[in-house]
Coordinates of N, CA and C in Angstrom, one line a residue:
Chain A
E1 N -9.5 -2.9 -18.4 CA -8.3 -2.4 -17.6 C -8.8 -1.7 -16.3
V2 N -8.3 -2.3 -15.3 CA -8.6 -1.5 -13.9 C -8.1 -0.2 -13.7
Q3 N -8.8 0.7 -13.4 CA -8.2 2.2 -13.1 C -8.9 2.5 -12.0
L4 N -8.0 3.4 -11.2 CA -8.5 4.1 -10.0 C -7.8 5.5 -10.1
V5 N -8.8 6.6 -9.9 CA -8.3 7.8 -10.3 C -8.7 8.7 -9.0
E6 N -7.7 9.3 -8.5 CA -8.0 10.2 -7.3 C -8.0 11.5 -7.6
S7 N -8.6 12.3 -6.7 CA -8.7 13.6 -6.9 C -8.9 14.4 -5.6
G8 N -9.0 15.6 -5.3 CA -9.3 16.2 -4.1 C -8.1 16.9 -3.3
G9 N -6.9 16.5 -3.8 CA -5.9 17.0 -3.0 C -5.5 18.4 -3.2
G10 N -4.5 19.1 -2.4 CA -4.3 20.5 -2.6 C -3.5 20.9 -1.5
L11 N -3.3 22.2 -1.6 CA -2.6 23.0 -0.3 C -3.5 23.6 0.6
V12 N -3.4 23.0 1.9 CA -4.3 23.5 2.8 C -3.6 23.7 4.2
Q13 N -4.3 24.7 4.9 CA -3.6 25.2 6.1 C -3.9 24.2 7.2
P14 N -2.9 24.2 8.2 CA -3.1 23.2 9.4 C -4.4 23.4 10.0
G15 N -5.1 22.3 10.4 CA -6.4 22.4 11.0 C -7.5 22.3 10.2
R16 N -7.4 22.5 8.9 CA -8.6 22.5 7.8 C -8.7 21.2 7.5
S17 N -9.7 21.1 6.6 CA -10.2 20.0 6.0 C -10.1 19.7 4.5
L18 N -10.2 18.5 4.1 CA -10.2 18.0 2.6 C -11.0 16.8 2.6
R19 N -11.5 16.7 1.3 CA -12.2 15.4 1.1 C -11.7 14.9 -0.3
L20 N -11.1 13.9 -0.2 CA -10.4 13.0 -1.2 C -11.4 12.0 -1.7
S21 N -11.1 12.0 -3.2 CA -12.1 11.1 -3.9 C -11.4 10.0 -4.6
C22 N -12.1 8.9 -5.0 CA -11.3 7.9 -5.8 C -12.4 7.3 -6.7
V23 N -12.4 7.2 -8.0 CA -13.4 6.7 -8.8 C -12.6 5.4 -9.4
G24 N -13.3 4.1 -9.4 CA -12.9 3.0 -10.1 C -13.6 2.7 -11.3
S25 N -12.8 1.8 -12.1 CA -13.5 1.5 -13.4 C -12.7 0.4 -13.7
G26 N -13.4 -0.6 -14.6 CA -12.6 -1.7 -15.3 C -12.8 -3.0 -14.4
F27 N -13.7 -3.0 -13.5 CA -13.6 -4.0 -12.4 C -15.1 -3.9 -11.8
I28 N -15.7 -4.9 -11.1 CA -16.9 -4.7 -10.4 C -16.7 -4.1 -9.0
F29 N -16.9 -2.9 -9.2 CA -16.7 -1.9 -8.0 C -17.2 -2.6 -6.8
D30 N -18.4 -2.8 -6.7 CA -19.2 -3.2 -5.3 C -18.7 -4.8 -4.7
D31 N -17.6 -5.3 -5.6 CA -17.2 -6.4 -5.1 C -15.9 -6.4 -4.0
Y32 N -15.4 -5.3 -4.3 CA -14.0 -4.9 -3.7 C -13.7 -4.1 -2.6
A33 N -13.0 -4.5 -1.5 CA -12.6 -3.5 -0.5 C -11.7 -2.4 -1.3
I34 N -11.7 -1.1 -0.8 CA -10.9 -0.2 -1.2 C -10.2 0.4 -0.1
H35 N -9.0 0.7 -0.2 CA -8.1 1.3 0.8 C -7.4 2.5 0.5
W36 N -6.9 3.3 1.3 CA -5.9 4.6 1.0 C -4.6 4.2 1.9
V37 N -3.5 4.7 0.9 CA -2.1 4.5 1.1 C -1.4 5.9 1.0
R38 N -0.8 6.2 2.0 CA -0.1 7.6 1.7 C 1.5 7.5 1.7
Q39 N 2.1 8.4 1.0 CA 3.6 8.5 0.9 C 3.9 9.9 1.1
P40 N 4.6 10.2 2.3 CA 5.3 11.6 2.3 C 6.4 11.8 1.2
P41 N 6.4 13.0 0.7 CA 7.6 13.2 -0.2 C 8.7 12.6 0.2
G42 N 9.5 11.6 -0.7 CA 10.8 11.2 -0.4 C 10.9 10.0 0.7
K43 N 9.6 9.5 1.1 CA 9.7 8.7 2.3 C 8.8 7.5 1.9
G44 N 8.8 6.5 2.8 CA 8.1 5.4 2.6 C 6.5 5.4 2.6
L45 N 6.0 4.1 2.5 CA 4.4 3.9 2.4 C 3.9 3.7 3.7
E46 N 2.4 4.4 3.8 CA 1.8 4.1 5.2 C 0.5 3.7 5.0
W47 N 0.0 2.7 5.3 CA -1.5 2.6 5.1 C -2.2 3.3 6.0
V48 N -3.4 4.0 5.4 CA -4.2 4.9 6.2 C -5.6 4.3 6.6
S49 N -6.3 3.8 5.6 CA -7.6 3.5 6.0 C -8.2 2.5 4.8
G50 N -9.3 1.7 5.3 CA -9.7 0.6 4.5 C -11.3 0.6 4.7
I51 N -12.1 0.3 3.7 CA -13.5 0.1 3.8 C -13.7 -1.3 3.0
S52 N -14.7 -2.0 3.6 CA -15.1 -3.3 2.9 C -16.1 -2.9 1.8
F53 N -16.5 -3.9 1.0 CA -17.1 -4.0 -0.3 C -18.5 -3.2 -0.2
N54 N -19.2 -3.5 1.2 CA -20.5 -3.0 1.5 C -20.4 -1.9 2.6
S55 N -19.4 -1.5 2.8 CA -19.1 -0.4 3.9 C -19.5 -0.8 5.3
G56 N -19.5 -2.2 5.6 CA -19.8 -2.8 6.7 C -18.6 -2.8 7.7
S57 N -17.4 -2.7 7.2 CA -16.2 -2.6 8.0 C -15.5 -1.4 7.5
K58 N -14.8 -0.5 8.4 CA -14.1 0.5 8.2 C -12.9 0.3 9.3
V59 N -11.6 0.6 8.6 CA -10.6 0.5 9.7 C -9.6 1.8 9.3
Y60 N -9.0 1.9 10.3 CA -8.2 3.3 10.2 C -6.6 2.9 10.8
A61 N -5.5 3.8 10.5 CA -4.5 3.7 11.3 C -4.6 4.4 12.5
D62 N -3.7 4.2 13.5 CA -3.9 5.0 14.7 C -3.6 6.4 14.5
S63 N -2.6 6.6 13.7 CA -2.1 8.2 13.1 C -3.3 8.9 12.8
V64 N -4.4 8.3 12.2 CA -5.4 9.1 11.7 C -6.8 8.9 12.2
K65 N -6.9 8.0 13.2 CA -8.2 7.7 13.8 C -8.7 8.8 14.5
G66 N -10.0 9.1 14.4 CA -10.7 10.1 14.8 C -10.8 11.7 14.1
R67 N -9.8 11.6 13.2 CA -9.5 12.8 12.2 C -9.9 12.3 10.7
F68 N -9.7 11.2 10.3 CA -10.1 10.7 9.0 C -11.4 9.8 8.9
T69 N -12.2 10.0 7.9 CA -13.4 9.1 7.7 C -13.4 8.6 6.3
I70 N -13.6 7.3 6.2 CA -13.6 6.7 5.0 C -15.2 6.3 4.7
S71 N -15.5 6.5 3.3 CA -16.8 6.1 2.9 C -17.0 5.8 1.4
R72 N -17.9 5.1 1.2 CA -18.0 4.9 -0.4 C -19.4 4.9 -0.9
D73 N -19.6 5.3 -2.2 CA -21.0 5.2 -2.9 C -20.7 4.1 -3.9
N74 N -21.2 3.0 -4.0 CA -21.2 2.1 -4.9 C -21.8 2.4 -6.4
A75 N -22.9 3.2 -6.2 CA -23.7 3.7 -7.4 C -22.8 4.6 -8.1
K76 N -21.7 5.3 -7.7 CA -20.9 6.2 -8.3 C -19.5 5.5 -8.5
K77 N -19.5 4.3 -7.8 CA -18.1 3.7 -8.2 C -17.0 4.6 -7.4
S78 N -17.4 5.0 -6.2 CA -16.4 6.0 -5.5 C -16.2 5.6 -4.3
V79 N -15.1 6.0 -3.7 CA -14.6 5.9 -2.4 C -14.1 7.4 -2.1
F80 N -14.4 7.8 -0.7 CA -14.0 9.1 -0.3 C -13.3 9.1 1.0
L81 N -12.3 9.9 1.2 CA -11.7 9.9 2.5 C -11.8 11.5 3.0
Q82 N -12.5 11.7 4.1 CA -12.8 12.9 4.6 C -11.4 13.2 5.6
V83 N -10.8 14.3 5.4 CA -9.6 14.4 6.1 C -9.6 15.5 6.8
N84 N -9.9 15.5 8.3 CA -10.2 16.6 9.0 C -8.8 16.8 10.0
S85 N -8.9 18.1 10.5 CA -7.8 18.5 11.7 C -6.4 18.2 10.9
L86 N -6.2 18.6 10.0 CA -4.8 18.3 9.1 C -3.7 19.0 9.8
R87 N -2.6 18.1 9.8 CA -1.3 18.4 10.3 C -0.2 18.4 9.3
P88 N 0.9 19.2 9.5 CA 1.9 19.3 8.4 C 2.3 17.8 8.2
E89 N 2.2 16.8 9.3 CA 2.8 15.5 9.0 C 1.8 14.7 8.1
D90 N 0.7 15.1 8.0 CA -0.2 14.4 6.8 C 0.1 14.8 5.4
T91 N 1.0 15.7 5.2 CA 1.5 16.0 3.8 C 2.0 14.7 3.2
A92 N 1.4 14.4 2.0 CA 1.8 13.1 1.3 C 1.0 13.0 0.1
L93 N 1.4 11.9 -0.7 CA 0.9 11.6 -1.9 C -0.1 10.5 -1.5
Y94 N -1.4 10.7 -1.5 CA -2.6 9.7 -1.2 C -2.8 8.9 -2.3
F95 N -2.5 7.6 -2.2 CA -3.1 6.6 -3.2 C -4.4 5.8 -2.8
C96 N -5.2 5.6 -3.8 CA -6.2 4.8 -3.7 C -5.9 3.4 -4.1
V97 N -6.3 2.2 -3.6 CA -5.8 1.1 -3.8 C -7.0 0.0 -3.7
K98 N -6.9 -1.0 -4.8 CA -8.0 -1.9 -4.7 C -7.4 -3.2 -3.9
R99 N -8.1 -3.9 -3.0 CA -7.7 -5.0 -2.6 C -8.0 -6.3 -3.2
G100 N -7.4 -7.3 -3.1 CA -7.6 -8.4 -3.9 C -9.0 -9.0 -3.5
S101 N -9.4 -10.0 -4.4 CA -10.8 -10.7 -4.0 C -10.8 -11.5 -2.9
G102 N -12.0 -11.7 -2.3 CA -12.2 -12.5 -1.5 C -11.2 -12.3 0.0
N103 N -10.7 -13.2 0.5 CA -9.8 -12.9 1.6 C -8.4 -12.6 1.3
Y104 N -8.2 -12.4 0.1 CA -6.9 -12.1 -0.1 C -6.5 -10.7 0.5
R105 N -5.2 -10.4 0.9 CA -5.0 -9.3 1.8 C -3.8 -8.5 1.0
Y106 N -3.8 -8.5 -0.3 CA -2.9 -7.8 -1.1 C -3.6 -6.6 -1.8
F107 N -3.0 -5.7 -2.1 CA -3.4 -4.6 -3.0 C -2.8 -4.9 -4.4
D108 N -3.8 -5.0 -5.2 CA -3.4 -5.5 -6.5 C -3.5 -4.3 -7.6
N109 N -4.1 -3.3 -7.4 CA -4.3 -2.0 -8.1 C -4.2 -0.6 -7.4
W110 N -3.4 0.2 -8.2 CA -3.1 1.5 -7.3 C -3.4 2.5 -8.3
G111 N -4.0 3.7 -7.8 CA -4.4 4.8 -8.5 C -2.7 5.7 -8.5
Q112 N -2.7 6.7 -9.3 CA -1.5 7.4 -9.4 C -1.5 8.6 -8.3
G113 N -2.5 8.7 -7.3 CA -2.3 9.5 -6.2 C -2.8 10.9 -6.5
T114 N -3.2 11.6 -5.2 CA -3.4 12.9 -5.2 C -2.5 13.6 -4.0
L115 N -1.9 14.8 -4.2 CA -1.1 15.3 -3.4 C -1.8 16.2 -2.4
V116 N -1.4 15.9 -1.2 CA -2.0 16.9 0.0 C -1.0 17.6 0.6
T117 N -0.9 18.7 0.8 CA 0.2 19.4 1.4 C -0.4 20.4 2.4
V118 N 0.0 20.2 3.7 CA -0.4 21.0 4.9 C 0.7 21.7 5.1
S119 N 0.3 23.2 4.9 CA 1.3 24.2 5.3 C 0.7 25.6 5.6
S120 N 1.2 26.3 6.3 CA 0.6 27.8 6.7 C 1.3 28.8 5.9
Chain B
Q1 N 1.0 -0.4 15.9 CA 1.2 -0.8 14.4 C 2.7 -0.1 14.0
S2 N 3.6 -1.0 14.6 CA 5.1 -0.7 14.2 C 5.4 -1.0 12.9
A3 N 6.2 -0.4 12.1 CA 6.5 -0.7 10.7 C 7.3 -1.8 10.8
L4 N 7.4 -2.6 9.8 CA 8.2 -3.7 9.7 C 9.7 -3.3 9.2
T5 N 10.6 -4.0 9.7 CA 12.0 -3.5 9.4 C 12.6 -4.1 8.3
Q6 N 13.0 -3.2 7.4 CA 13.8 -3.6 6.0 C 15.2 -2.7 6.2
P7 N 16.4 -3.5 5.3 CA 17.5 -2.7 5.0 C 17.2 -1.7 4.3
A8 N 17.9 -0.4 4.5 CA 17.6 0.8 3.9 C 18.0 0.6 2.4
S9 N 19.1 0.0 2.2 CA 19.6 -0.3 0.7 C 20.4 -1.6 0.4
V10 N 20.2 -2.1 -0.7 CA 21.0 -3.2 -1.1 C 21.5 -2.9 -2.5
S11 N 22.6 -3.5 -2.9 CA 23.0 -3.3 -4.2 C 23.6 -4.7 -4.8
G12 N 23.7 -4.7 -6.0 CA 24.2 -6.1 -6.7 C 24.3 -5.6 -8.3
S13 N 25.4 -6.3 -8.8 CA 25.6 -6.2 -10.3 C 24.6 -7.0 -11.2
P14 N 24.4 -6.6 -12.4 CA 23.7 -7.4 -13.2 C 23.9 -8.8 -13.2
G15 N 22.7 -9.8 -13.2 CA 23.1 -11.2 -13.2 C 23.1 -11.8 -11.7
Q16 N 23.6 -11.0 -10.8 CA 23.6 -11.7 -9.6 C 22.3 -11.9 -8.8
S17 N 22.2 -12.3 -7.8 CA 20.9 -12.4 -6.9 C 21.1 -11.6 -5.4
L18 N 19.9 -11.0 -5.2 CA 20.1 -10.3 -4.0 C 18.7 -10.7 -3.2
T19 N 18.9 -10.5 -2.0 CA 17.7 -10.8 -0.8 C 17.5 -9.6 0.0
I20 N 16.2 -9.3 0.1 CA 15.9 -8.2 1.0 C 15.1 -9.0 2.1
S21 N 15.3 -8.5 3.4 CA 14.6 -8.9 4.6 C 13.6 -7.9 5.0
C22 N 12.5 -8.6 5.7 CA 11.5 -8.0 6.3 C 11.0 -8.4 7.5
T23 N 11.3 -7.8 8.5 CA 11.3 -8.5 10.1 C 10.2 -7.9 10.8
A24 N 9.3 -8.6 11.3 CA 8.3 -8.1 12.2 C 8.7 -8.1 13.7
T25 N 8.5 -7.1 14.4 CA 9.2 -6.9 15.7 C 8.1 -7.0 16.9
S26 N 6.6 -7.2 16.3 CA 5.7 -7.5 17.2 C 4.8 -8.8 16.8
S27 N 3.9 -9.1 17.7 CA 3.1 -10.2 17.4 C 1.8 -9.6 16.6
D28 N 1.9 -8.2 16.3 CA 0.7 -7.9 15.6 C 0.2 -8.5 14.3
V29 N 1.4 -9.2 13.7 CA 1.3 -9.8 12.3 C 0.8 -11.3 12.3
G30 N 0.6 -11.7 13.6 CA 0.0 -13.1 13.7 C 1.0 -14.1 13.2
D31 N 0.7 -15.0 12.3 CA 1.3 -16.1 11.7 C 2.4 -15.4 10.7
Y32 N 2.0 -14.3 10.2 CA 2.9 -13.5 9.2 C 2.6 -14.2 7.9
N33 N 1.6 -14.8 7.6 CA 1.2 -15.4 6.2 C 0.6 -14.4 5.3
Y34 N 0.4 -13.3 5.6 CA -0.2 -12.3 4.6 C 0.8 -11.3 4.2
V35 N 2.0 -11.7 3.9 CA 3.0 -10.7 3.5 C 3.0 -10.4 2.0
S36 N 3.0 -9.3 1.6 CA 3.1 -8.9 0.1 C 4.2 -8.0 -0.1
W37 N 4.9 -7.9 -1.3 CA 5.9 -7.2 -1.7 C 5.4 -6.1 -2.9
Y38 N 5.9 -5.1 -2.8 CA 5.6 -3.8 -3.9 C 6.9 -3.5 -4.5
Q39 N 7.0 -3.2 -5.5 CA 8.1 -2.5 -6.4 C 7.6 -1.1 -6.8
Q40 N 8.4 -0.2 -6.5 CA 8.1 1.2 -7.0 C 9.2 2.0 -7.6
H41 N 9.0 2.2 -8.9 CA 10.0 3.2 -9.5 C 9.7 4.7 -9.2
P42 N 10.8 5.3 -9.4 CA 10.6 6.9 -9.1 C 9.4 7.4 -9.8
G43 N 8.6 8.0 -9.1 CA 7.3 8.9 -9.6 C 6.3 8.1 -10.2
K44 N 6.3 6.7 -9.8 CA 5.3 5.6 -9.9 C 4.6 5.2 -8.8
A45 N 3.5 4.7 -9.1 CA 2.7 4.1 -8.0 C 3.4 2.7 -7.9
P46 N 3.3 2.1 -6.7 CA 3.8 0.8 -6.4 C 2.9 -0.4 -7.3
K47 N 3.8 -1.4 -7.4 CA 3.1 -2.4 -8.1 C 3.4 -3.8 -7.3
L48 N 2.5 -4.6 -7.3 CA 2.4 -5.7 -6.5 C 3.2 -7.0 -7.3
I49 N 4.3 -7.4 -6.5 CA 5.1 -8.5 -7.1 C 5.1 -9.9 -6.4
I50 N 4.5 -9.8 -5.1 CA 4.5 -11.1 -4.4 C 3.4 -11.0 -3.4
Y51 N 2.5 -11.9 -3.2 CA 1.6 -11.9 -2.4 C 1.6 -13.1 -1.6
D52 N 0.9 -13.2 -0.3 CA 0.9 -14.4 0.6 C 2.0 -15.3 0.7
V53 N 3.2 -14.2 1.1 CA 4.5 -14.8 1.3 C 5.4 -15.2 0.0
S54 N 4.7 -15.9 -0.7 CA 5.5 -16.6 -1.8 C 4.9 -16.6 -3.3
N55 N 3.8 -16.0 -3.5 CA 2.9 -16.1 -4.6 C 3.1 -15.1 -5.5
R56 N 3.3 -15.3 -6.7 CA 3.7 -14.1 -7.9 C 2.4 -14.0 -8.7
P57 N 1.9 -12.6 -8.7 CA 0.7 -12.5 -9.6 C 1.1 -12.7 -11.1
S58 N 0.0 -13.1 -11.7 CA 0.3 -13.0 -13.3 C 1.0 -12.0 -13.9
G59 N 2.0 -12.3 -14.6 CA 2.8 -11.3 -15.4 C 4.0 -10.6 -14.6
V60 N 4.2 -11.2 -13.4 CA 5.4 -10.8 -12.6 C 6.6 -11.8 -13.0
S61 N 7.7 -11.3 -13.2 CA 8.8 -12.1 -13.6 C 9.2 -13.1 -12.6
N62 N 9.4 -14.4 -13.2 CA 9.9 -15.4 -12.1 C 11.1 -15.2 -11.6
R63 N 11.8 -14.1 -11.9 CA 13.2 -13.9 -11.1 C 12.8 -13.3 -9.7
F64 N 11.5 -13.0 -9.4 CA 11.1 -12.6 -8.1 C 10.6 -13.7 -7.4
S65 N 11.2 -13.8 -6.1 CA 10.6 -15.2 -5.2 C 10.5 -14.5 -3.9
G66 N 9.6 -15.2 -3.2 CA 9.5 -14.8 -1.8 C 9.6 -16.0 -0.8
S67 N 9.7 -15.8 0.4 CA 9.8 -17.0 1.5 C 9.7 -16.4 2.9
K68 N 9.6 -17.2 3.8 CA 9.4 -16.4 5.2 C 9.9 -17.8 6.2
S69 N 10.6 -17.3 7.4 CA 11.2 -17.8 8.4 C 11.0 -17.3 9.6
G70 N 10.1 -17.8 10.6 CA 9.7 -17.1 11.6 C 9.2 -15.8 11.4
N71 N 9.7 -14.7 12.0 CA 9.0 -13.5 11.9 C 9.7 -12.7 10.9
T72 N 10.5 -13.1 9.9 CA 11.3 -12.7 8.8 C 10.7 -13.2 7.6
A73 N 10.4 -12.3 6.5 CA 9.9 -12.5 5.3 C 11.2 -12.0 4.4
S74 N 11.4 -12.6 3.2 CA 12.3 -12.5 2.3 C 11.9 -12.3 0.9
L75 N 12.4 -11.4 0.2 CA 12.1 -11.2 -1.4 C 13.6 -11.5 -1.9
T76 N 13.7 -12.2 -2.6 CA 14.9 -12.5 -3.7 C 14.8 -12.2 -4.9
I77 N 15.7 -11.4 -5.7 CA 15.5 -11.1 -7.1 C 16.8 -11.8 -7.6
S78 N 16.6 -12.7 -8.5 CA 17.5 -13.6 -9.1 C 17.9 -12.8 -10.6
G79 N 19.0 -13.0 -11.0 CA 19.4 -12.4 -12.3 C 19.2 -10.9 -12.4
L80 N 19.7 -10.2 -11.7 CA 19.2 -8.9 -11.4 C 19.5 -8.2 -12.6
Q81 N 18.4 -7.4 -13.1 CA 18.5 -6.5 -14.3 C 18.5 -5.0 -14.1
A82 N 18.9 -4.2 -14.9 CA 18.8 -2.7 -14.7 C 17.3 -2.4 -14.3
E83 N 16.4 -3.1 -14.8 CA 14.9 -2.5 -14.6 C 14.6 -2.8 -13.2
D84 N 15.3 -3.6 -12.5 CA 14.9 -3.8 -11.1 C 15.5 -2.8 -10.2
D85 N 16.0 -1.8 -10.7 CA 16.6 -0.7 -9.9 C 15.6 0.0 -9.4
A86 N 14.9 0.0 -8.2 CA 13.8 0.5 -7.7 C 13.6 0.6 -6.0
D87 N 12.7 1.1 -5.6 CA 12.3 0.9 -4.2 C 11.3 -0.5 -3.9
Y88 N 11.7 -1.0 -2.8 CA 10.8 -2.3 -2.4 C 10.1 -2.1 -1.3
F89 N 9.0 -2.6 -1.1 CA 8.4 -2.3 0.4 C 7.5 -3.8 0.6
C90 N 7.6 -4.3 1.8 CA 6.9 -5.4 2.1 C 5.7 -4.8 3.0
K91 N 4.6 -5.8 3.0 CA 3.4 -5.0 3.9 C 2.9 -6.5 4.5
S92 N 2.3 -6.3 5.6 CA 1.7 -7.4 6.4 C 0.4 -7.0 6.8
Y93 N -0.7 -8.1 6.9 CA -1.9 -7.7 7.4 C -1.7 -8.0 9.1
T94 N -2.5 -7.4 9.8 CA -2.3 -7.6 11.1 C -3.2 -8.2 11.9
T95 N -3.4 -8.6 13.2 CA -4.2 -9.2 13.9 C -5.5 -8.1 14.3
S96 N -5.2 -6.9 14.1 CA -6.2 -5.8 14.2 C -6.9 -5.4 12.9
Y97 N -6.9 -6.4 12.0 CA -7.4 -6.1 10.8 C -6.9 -4.9 9.9
T98 N -5.7 -4.5 10.4 CA -5.2 -3.3 9.7 C -3.9 -3.6 9.0
Y99 N -3.2 -3.1 8.3 CA -2.1 -3.1 7.6 C -0.8 -2.4 8.0
V100 N 0.4 -3.0 7.8 CA 1.7 -2.3 8.1 C 2.6 -2.4 7.0
F101 N 3.4 -1.5 6.6 CA 4.2 -1.5 5.6 C 5.7 -1.6 6.2
G102 N 6.6 -2.2 5.5 CA 8.0 -2.0 5.8 C 8.6 -0.8 5.7
T103 N 9.9 -0.6 6.1 CA 10.4 0.7 6.1 C 10.9 1.2 4.7
G104 N 11.0 0.0 3.7 CA 11.5 0.2 2.5 C 13.0 0.0 2.2
T105 N 13.3 -0.5 1.0 CA 14.5 -0.8 0.6 C 15.0 -0.4 -0.6
K106 N 15.9 0.5 -0.9 CA 16.5 1.0 -2.3 C 17.3 0.0 -2.8
V107 N 16.8 -0.6 -4.1 CA 17.8 -1.7 -4.7 C 18.4 -1.0 -5.7
T108 N 19.8 -1.0 -5.7 CA 20.6 -0.4 -6.7 C 21.4 -1.3 -7.5
V109 N 21.2 -1.3 -8.9 CA 21.9 -2.1 -9.8 C 23.0 -1.4 -10.3
L110 N 24.4 -2.1 -10.0 CA 25.4 -1.5 -10.3 C 25.8 -1.2 -11.8

């Protein structure tokens, strides 16, 4: 069974940083791109960032470019999202998602999310 | 990266069919062939129900179907059931190698 487990969220003051982690299991981790999607409380989904299977490609939403950095450690079956210069509008549940194989562009497995709350 | 436009809410009675639209307002989505749909129940993670406009993953009910016309993709739910009461989001791959979600639609089964 495919599993993605996020951690690292919490309550943080504006301007501070957090490092979100996602550990995958039940699939060949180094074969798949992994993405982050966030959802503010009571609102819709927003794609945040993605990283290719070998870290050769990293992409970001305009809203987080320059503040967030994605990385992965295939030996640890983990993906990380370093979130800096946090703003109140970054408050959201952050989901780690697995992209489909090959050139498929869908997200076929989702974690349960880790909640980031930015408030003074 | 403008969000795709969906109706805020749609409703239907058990057994009926309903359709949710997902309209792209910019050319960022290219040919719009990489549209996927996700179902989300309250407090749960989203679930993939349609990919590449009209393909259903294994295990997803055949009551869900997808289509596309021009810059508008659609999700149709046939034979509406109580368990279909949920939020639905479309998503598209863009020409900038990024992704954009729709604004989301709340489906209410009356």
